[in-house]
CSV table of C-alpha atoms in Angstrom, one decimal:
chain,number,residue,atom,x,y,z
A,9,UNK,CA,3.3,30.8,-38.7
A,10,UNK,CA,2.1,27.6,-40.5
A,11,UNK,CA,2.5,24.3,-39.2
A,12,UNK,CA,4.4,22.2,-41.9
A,13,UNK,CA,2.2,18.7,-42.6
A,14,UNK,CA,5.0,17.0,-41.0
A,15,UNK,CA,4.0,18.2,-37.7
A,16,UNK,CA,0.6,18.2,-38.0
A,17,UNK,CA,0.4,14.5,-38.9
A,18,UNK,CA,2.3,14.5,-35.8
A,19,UNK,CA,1.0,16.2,-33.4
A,20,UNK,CA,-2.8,15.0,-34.6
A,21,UNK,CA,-1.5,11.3,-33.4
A,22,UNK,CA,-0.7,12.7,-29.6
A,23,UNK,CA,-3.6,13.1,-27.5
A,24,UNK,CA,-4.4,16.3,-25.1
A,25,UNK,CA,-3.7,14.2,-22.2
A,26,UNK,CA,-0.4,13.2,-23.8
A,27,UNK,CA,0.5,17.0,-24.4
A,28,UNK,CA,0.1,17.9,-21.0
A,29,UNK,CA,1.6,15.2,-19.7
A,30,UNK,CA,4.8,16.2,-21.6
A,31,UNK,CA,4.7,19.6,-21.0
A,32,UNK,CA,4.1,19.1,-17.1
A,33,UNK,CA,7.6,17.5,-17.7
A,34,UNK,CA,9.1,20.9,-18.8
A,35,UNK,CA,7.3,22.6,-15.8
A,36,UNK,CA,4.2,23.8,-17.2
A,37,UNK,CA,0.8,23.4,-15.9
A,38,UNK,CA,-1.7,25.5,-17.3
A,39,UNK,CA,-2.2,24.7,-20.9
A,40,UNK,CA,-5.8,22.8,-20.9
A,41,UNK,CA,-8.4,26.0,-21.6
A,42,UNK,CA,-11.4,25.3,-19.3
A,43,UNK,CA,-14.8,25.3,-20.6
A,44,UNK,CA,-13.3,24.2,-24.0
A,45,UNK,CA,-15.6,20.8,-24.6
A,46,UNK,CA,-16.7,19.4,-27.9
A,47,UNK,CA,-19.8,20.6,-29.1
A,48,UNK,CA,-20.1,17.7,-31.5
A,49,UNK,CA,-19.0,14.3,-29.6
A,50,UNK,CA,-16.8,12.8,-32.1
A,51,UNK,CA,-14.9,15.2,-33.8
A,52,UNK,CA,-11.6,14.2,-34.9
A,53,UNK,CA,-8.7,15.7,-33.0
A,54,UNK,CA,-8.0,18.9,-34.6
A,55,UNK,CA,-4.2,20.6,-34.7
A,56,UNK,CA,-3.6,24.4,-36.0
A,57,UNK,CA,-1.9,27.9,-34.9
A,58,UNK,CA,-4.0,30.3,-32.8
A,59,UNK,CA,-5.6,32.8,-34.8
A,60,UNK,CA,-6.9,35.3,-31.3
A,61,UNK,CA,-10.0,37.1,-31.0
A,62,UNK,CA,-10.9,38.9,-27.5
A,63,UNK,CA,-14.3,40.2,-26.1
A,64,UNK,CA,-14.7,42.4,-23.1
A,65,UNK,CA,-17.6,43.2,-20.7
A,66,UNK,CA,-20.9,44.8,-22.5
A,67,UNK,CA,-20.3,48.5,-22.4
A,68,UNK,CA,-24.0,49.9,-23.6
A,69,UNK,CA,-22.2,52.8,-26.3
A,70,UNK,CA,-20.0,49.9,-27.6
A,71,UNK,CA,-21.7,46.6,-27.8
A,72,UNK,CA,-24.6,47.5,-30.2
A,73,UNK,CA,-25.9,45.3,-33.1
A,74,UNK,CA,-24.0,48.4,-34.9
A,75,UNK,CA,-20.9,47.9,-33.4
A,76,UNK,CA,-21.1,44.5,-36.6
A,77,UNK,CA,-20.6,47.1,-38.9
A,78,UNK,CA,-17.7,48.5,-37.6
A,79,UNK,CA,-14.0,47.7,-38.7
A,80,UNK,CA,-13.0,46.1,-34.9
A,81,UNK,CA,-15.9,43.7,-35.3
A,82,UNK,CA,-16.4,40.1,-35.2
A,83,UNK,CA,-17.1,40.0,-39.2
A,84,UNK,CA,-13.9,42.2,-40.3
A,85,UNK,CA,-11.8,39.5,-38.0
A,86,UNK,CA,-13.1,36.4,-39.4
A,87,UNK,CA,-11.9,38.1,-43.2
A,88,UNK,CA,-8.4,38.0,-41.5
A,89,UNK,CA,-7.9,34.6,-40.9
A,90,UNK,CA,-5.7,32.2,-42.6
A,91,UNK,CA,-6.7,29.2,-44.0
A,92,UNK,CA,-6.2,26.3,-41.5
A,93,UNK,CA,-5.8,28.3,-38.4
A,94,UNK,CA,-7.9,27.5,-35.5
A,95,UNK,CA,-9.7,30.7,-33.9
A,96,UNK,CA,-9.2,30.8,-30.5
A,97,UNK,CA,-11.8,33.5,-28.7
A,98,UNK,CA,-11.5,35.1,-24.6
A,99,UNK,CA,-14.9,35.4,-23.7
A,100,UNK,CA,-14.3,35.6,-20.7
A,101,UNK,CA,-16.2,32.2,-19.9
A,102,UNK,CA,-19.7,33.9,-20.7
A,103,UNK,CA,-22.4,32.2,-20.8
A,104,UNK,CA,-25.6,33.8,-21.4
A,105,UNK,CA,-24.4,35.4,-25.0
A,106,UNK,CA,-23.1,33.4,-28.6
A,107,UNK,CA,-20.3,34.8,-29.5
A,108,UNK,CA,-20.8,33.0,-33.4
A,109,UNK,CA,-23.7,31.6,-34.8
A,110,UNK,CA,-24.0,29.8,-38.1
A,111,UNK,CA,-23.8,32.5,-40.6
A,112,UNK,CA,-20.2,33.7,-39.1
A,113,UNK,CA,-19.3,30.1,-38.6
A,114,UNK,CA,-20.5,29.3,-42.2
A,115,UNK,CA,-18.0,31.6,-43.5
A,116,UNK,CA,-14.9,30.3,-41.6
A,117,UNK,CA,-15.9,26.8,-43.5
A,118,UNK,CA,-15.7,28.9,-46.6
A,119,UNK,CA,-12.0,30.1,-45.6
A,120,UNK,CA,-10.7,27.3,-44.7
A,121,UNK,CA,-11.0,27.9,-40.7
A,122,UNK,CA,-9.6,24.7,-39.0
A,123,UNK,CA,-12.5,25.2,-35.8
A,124,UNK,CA,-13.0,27.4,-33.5
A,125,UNK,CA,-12.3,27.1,-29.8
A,126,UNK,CA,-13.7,29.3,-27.1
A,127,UNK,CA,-14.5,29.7,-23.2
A,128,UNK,CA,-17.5,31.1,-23.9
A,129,UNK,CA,-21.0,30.1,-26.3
A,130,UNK,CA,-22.3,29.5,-29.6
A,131,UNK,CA,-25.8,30.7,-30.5
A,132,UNK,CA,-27.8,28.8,-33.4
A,133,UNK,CA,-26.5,25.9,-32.7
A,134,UNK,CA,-28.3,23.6,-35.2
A,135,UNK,CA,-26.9,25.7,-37.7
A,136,UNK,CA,-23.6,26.0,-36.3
A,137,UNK,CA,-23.9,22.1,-36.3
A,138,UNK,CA,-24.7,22.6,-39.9
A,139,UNK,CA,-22.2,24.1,-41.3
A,140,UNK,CA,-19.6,21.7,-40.0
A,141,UNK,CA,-16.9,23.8,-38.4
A,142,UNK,CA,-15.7,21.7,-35.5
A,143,UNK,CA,-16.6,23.8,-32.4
A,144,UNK,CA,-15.4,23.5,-28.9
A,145,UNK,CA,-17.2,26.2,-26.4
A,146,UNK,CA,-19.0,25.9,-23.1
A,147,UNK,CA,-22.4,25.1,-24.3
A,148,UNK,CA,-25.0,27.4,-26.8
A,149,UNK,CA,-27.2,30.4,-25.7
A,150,UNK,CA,-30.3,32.1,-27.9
A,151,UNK,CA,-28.9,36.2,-27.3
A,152,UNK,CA,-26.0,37.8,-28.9
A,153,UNK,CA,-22.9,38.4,-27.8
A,154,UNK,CA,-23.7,41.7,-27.4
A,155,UNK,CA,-26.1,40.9,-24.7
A,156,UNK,CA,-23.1,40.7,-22.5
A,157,UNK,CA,-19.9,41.3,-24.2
A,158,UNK,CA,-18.2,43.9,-26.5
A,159,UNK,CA,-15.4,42.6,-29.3
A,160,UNK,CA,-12.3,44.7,-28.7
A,161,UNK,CA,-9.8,43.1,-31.5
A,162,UNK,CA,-7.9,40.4,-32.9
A,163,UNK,CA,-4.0,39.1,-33.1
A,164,UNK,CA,-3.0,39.3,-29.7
A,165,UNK,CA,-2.6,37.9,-26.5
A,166,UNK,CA,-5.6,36.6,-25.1
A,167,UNK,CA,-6.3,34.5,-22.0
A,168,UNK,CA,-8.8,31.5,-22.8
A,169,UNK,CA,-10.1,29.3,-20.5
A,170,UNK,CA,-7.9,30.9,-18.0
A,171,UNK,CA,-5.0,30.3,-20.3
A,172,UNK,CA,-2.7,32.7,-22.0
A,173,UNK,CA,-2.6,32.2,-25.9
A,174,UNK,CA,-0.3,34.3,-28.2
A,175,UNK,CA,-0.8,34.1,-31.8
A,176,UNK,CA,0.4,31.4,-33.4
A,177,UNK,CA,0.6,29.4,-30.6
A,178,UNK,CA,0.0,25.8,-31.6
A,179,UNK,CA,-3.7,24.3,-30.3
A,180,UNK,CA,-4.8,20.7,-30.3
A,181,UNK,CA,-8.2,19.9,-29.9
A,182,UNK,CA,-9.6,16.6,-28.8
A,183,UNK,CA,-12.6,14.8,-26.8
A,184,UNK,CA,-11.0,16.1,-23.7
A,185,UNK,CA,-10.8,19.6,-24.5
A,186,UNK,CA,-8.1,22.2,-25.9
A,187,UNK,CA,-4.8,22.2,-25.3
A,188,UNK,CA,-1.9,24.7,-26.1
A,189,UNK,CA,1.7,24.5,-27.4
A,190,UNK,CA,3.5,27.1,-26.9
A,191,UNK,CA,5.9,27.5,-30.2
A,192,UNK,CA,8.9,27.7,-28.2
A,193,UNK,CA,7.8,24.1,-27.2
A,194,UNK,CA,6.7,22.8,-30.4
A,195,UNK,CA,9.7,20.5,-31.9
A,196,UNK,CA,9.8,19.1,-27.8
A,197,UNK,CA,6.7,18.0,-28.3
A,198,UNK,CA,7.0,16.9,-31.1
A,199,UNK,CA,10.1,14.7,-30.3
A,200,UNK,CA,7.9,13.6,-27.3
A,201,UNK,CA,4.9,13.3,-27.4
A,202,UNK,CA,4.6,10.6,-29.9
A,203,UNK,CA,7.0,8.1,-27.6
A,204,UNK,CA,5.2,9.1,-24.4
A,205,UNK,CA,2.0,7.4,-26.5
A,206,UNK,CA,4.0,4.8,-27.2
A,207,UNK,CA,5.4,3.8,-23.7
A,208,UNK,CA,1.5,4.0,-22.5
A,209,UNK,CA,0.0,2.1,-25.6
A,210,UNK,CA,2.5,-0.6,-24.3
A,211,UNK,CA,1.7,0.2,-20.5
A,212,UNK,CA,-2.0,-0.6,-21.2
A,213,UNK,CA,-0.9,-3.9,-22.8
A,214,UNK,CA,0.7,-5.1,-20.1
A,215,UNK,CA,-2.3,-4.0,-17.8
A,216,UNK,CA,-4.7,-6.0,-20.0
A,217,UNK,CA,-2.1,-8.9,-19.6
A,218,UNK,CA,-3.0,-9.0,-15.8
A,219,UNK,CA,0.0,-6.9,-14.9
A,220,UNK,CA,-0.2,-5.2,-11.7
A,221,UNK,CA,0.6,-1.2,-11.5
A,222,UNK,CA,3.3,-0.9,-9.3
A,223,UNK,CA,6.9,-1.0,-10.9
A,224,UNK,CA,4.5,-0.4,-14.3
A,225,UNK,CA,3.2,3.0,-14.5
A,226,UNK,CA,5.4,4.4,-13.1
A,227,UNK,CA,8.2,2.2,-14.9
A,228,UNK,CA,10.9,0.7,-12.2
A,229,UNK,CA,14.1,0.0,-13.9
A,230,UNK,CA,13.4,-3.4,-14.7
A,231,UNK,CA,10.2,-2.2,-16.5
A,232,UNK,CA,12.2,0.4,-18.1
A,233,UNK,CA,14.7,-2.3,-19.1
A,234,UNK,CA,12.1,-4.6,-21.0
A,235,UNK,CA,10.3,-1.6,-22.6
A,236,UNK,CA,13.4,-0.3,-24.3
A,237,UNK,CA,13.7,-3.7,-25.1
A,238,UNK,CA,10.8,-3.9,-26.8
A,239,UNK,CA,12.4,-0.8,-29.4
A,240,UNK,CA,15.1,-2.8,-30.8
C-alpha cells in the first residue's frame, strides 16, 4: 500500500494525541505502541505504512552472529523494504540487546526508509544518530540483538508496544510516541482528525482569553453554537 501525498500532508498536520483521540471515538483504545519515544528530541512528525519485522526470545542454535548471513535475517529484510515505509519491529520490549545499529540503519537512509519504530533498542547510537534515520525505541544498549533475541521474519502481523500492527497499517510518529491507523480507518481519520485540531486550536484560544473549562472542553451547546460559527 502507498499512502498518496494527499494524505500524508494530512495526516503529518494531526498530532498522536489527535489520532487517538479520534479513534477512541470509533471505539478503539490501544493504538499508542509503548516504549516508542524519540530517540532524537525534535524530530518532525513522521507518517508512513508499516513495513513489520518480528524477533523472538534468544534460542542459542538460532540467534548466532551467523544467523546475519542467513536469508530470514535482519539484513535480507531491510533489502525488502519500500521506499518511504516506516519499519515497525516486536521486540518484545527488550532491553539489554540493539536490534539495529548504524550500519543497518545507514542503509534504510540509502533506500529511502521513512524511520524506524520499535519497542525495543538501538545499539551505536552516535552512529545511528549519524546517519539520520529518525528512530523511536526504548533507549540504546552496547550487545546485539542476538544477546537476547532471534529474528524470525518479516511482513506480518506483529504486536509492538503491546499493539497489533498488520502490514501496511498506517503509523504516525511524533514527540509523544507512535501511533497506528488501521487502513480500514484511514479516510476517517483523515476526514477527522484535521477538524478535531481545529476545534482544540480554537479551544486553547479561548482558554488563553481567560475562558473557563466548563461548557468549553467539553463544548455545551452554546459553545458548540459559536464554534460552528466561527466556520462560516
Amino acid at each position: 500500500m502507498s499512502l498518496s501525498p494527499e494524505a500524508i500532508a494530512t495526516l503529518s498536520g494531526v498530532s498522536t494525541a489527535t489520532i487517538t483521540t479520534v479513534l477512541l471515538k470509533k471505539g478503539l483504545r490501544n493504538v499508542w505502541m509503548r516504549g516508542t519515544k524519540p530517540l532524537r528530541p525534535g524530530q518532525p512528525r513522521l507518517v508512513g505504512p508499516a513495513f513489520t519485522l518480528r524477533f523472538v526470545p534468544a534460542r542459542e542454535d538460532l540467534a548466532t552472529p551467523e544467523s546475519w548471513s542467513s536469508p530470514i535475517s535482519t539484513r535480507t529484510a531491510i533489502e525488502a523494504m519500500p521506499k518511504g515505509c516506516i519499519a515497525v519491529v516486536d521486540a518484545m520490549g527488550v532491553s539489554d540487546a540493539g536490534i539495529f545499529g548504524d550500519i543497518l540503519c545507514a542503509r534504510m537512509v540509502k533506500r529511502g526508509v521513512a524511520a524506524l519504530i520499535t519497542d525495543g533498542v538501538v545499539r551505536d547510537v552516535e552512529g545511528v544518530l549519524g546517519t539520520d534515520l529518525p528512530v523511536w525505541c526504548d533507549g540504546f544498549a552496547a550487545p546485539p540483538s542476538v544477546a537476547g533475541l532471534t529474528f524470525v521474519g518479516w511482513g506480518e502481523p506483529i504486536g509492538c508496544g503491546g499493539v497489533a500492527v498488520f502490514p501496511n497499517d498506517i503509523v504516525v510518529a511524533d514527540q509523544d510516541g507512535a501511533v497506528l491507523i488501521p487502513q480500514a480507518l484511514l479516510d476517517h481519520v483523515l476526514a477527522e482528525g484535521p477538524e478535531q485540531e481545529r476545534m482544540e486550536a480554537w479551544i486553547v484560544n479561548e482558554v488563553n482569553n481567560g475562558a473557563a473549562l466548563p461548557g468549553l472542553y467539553p463544548m455545551n451547546a452554546e459553545t458548540k453554537a459559536r464554534y460552528a460559527a466561527t466556520k462560516k
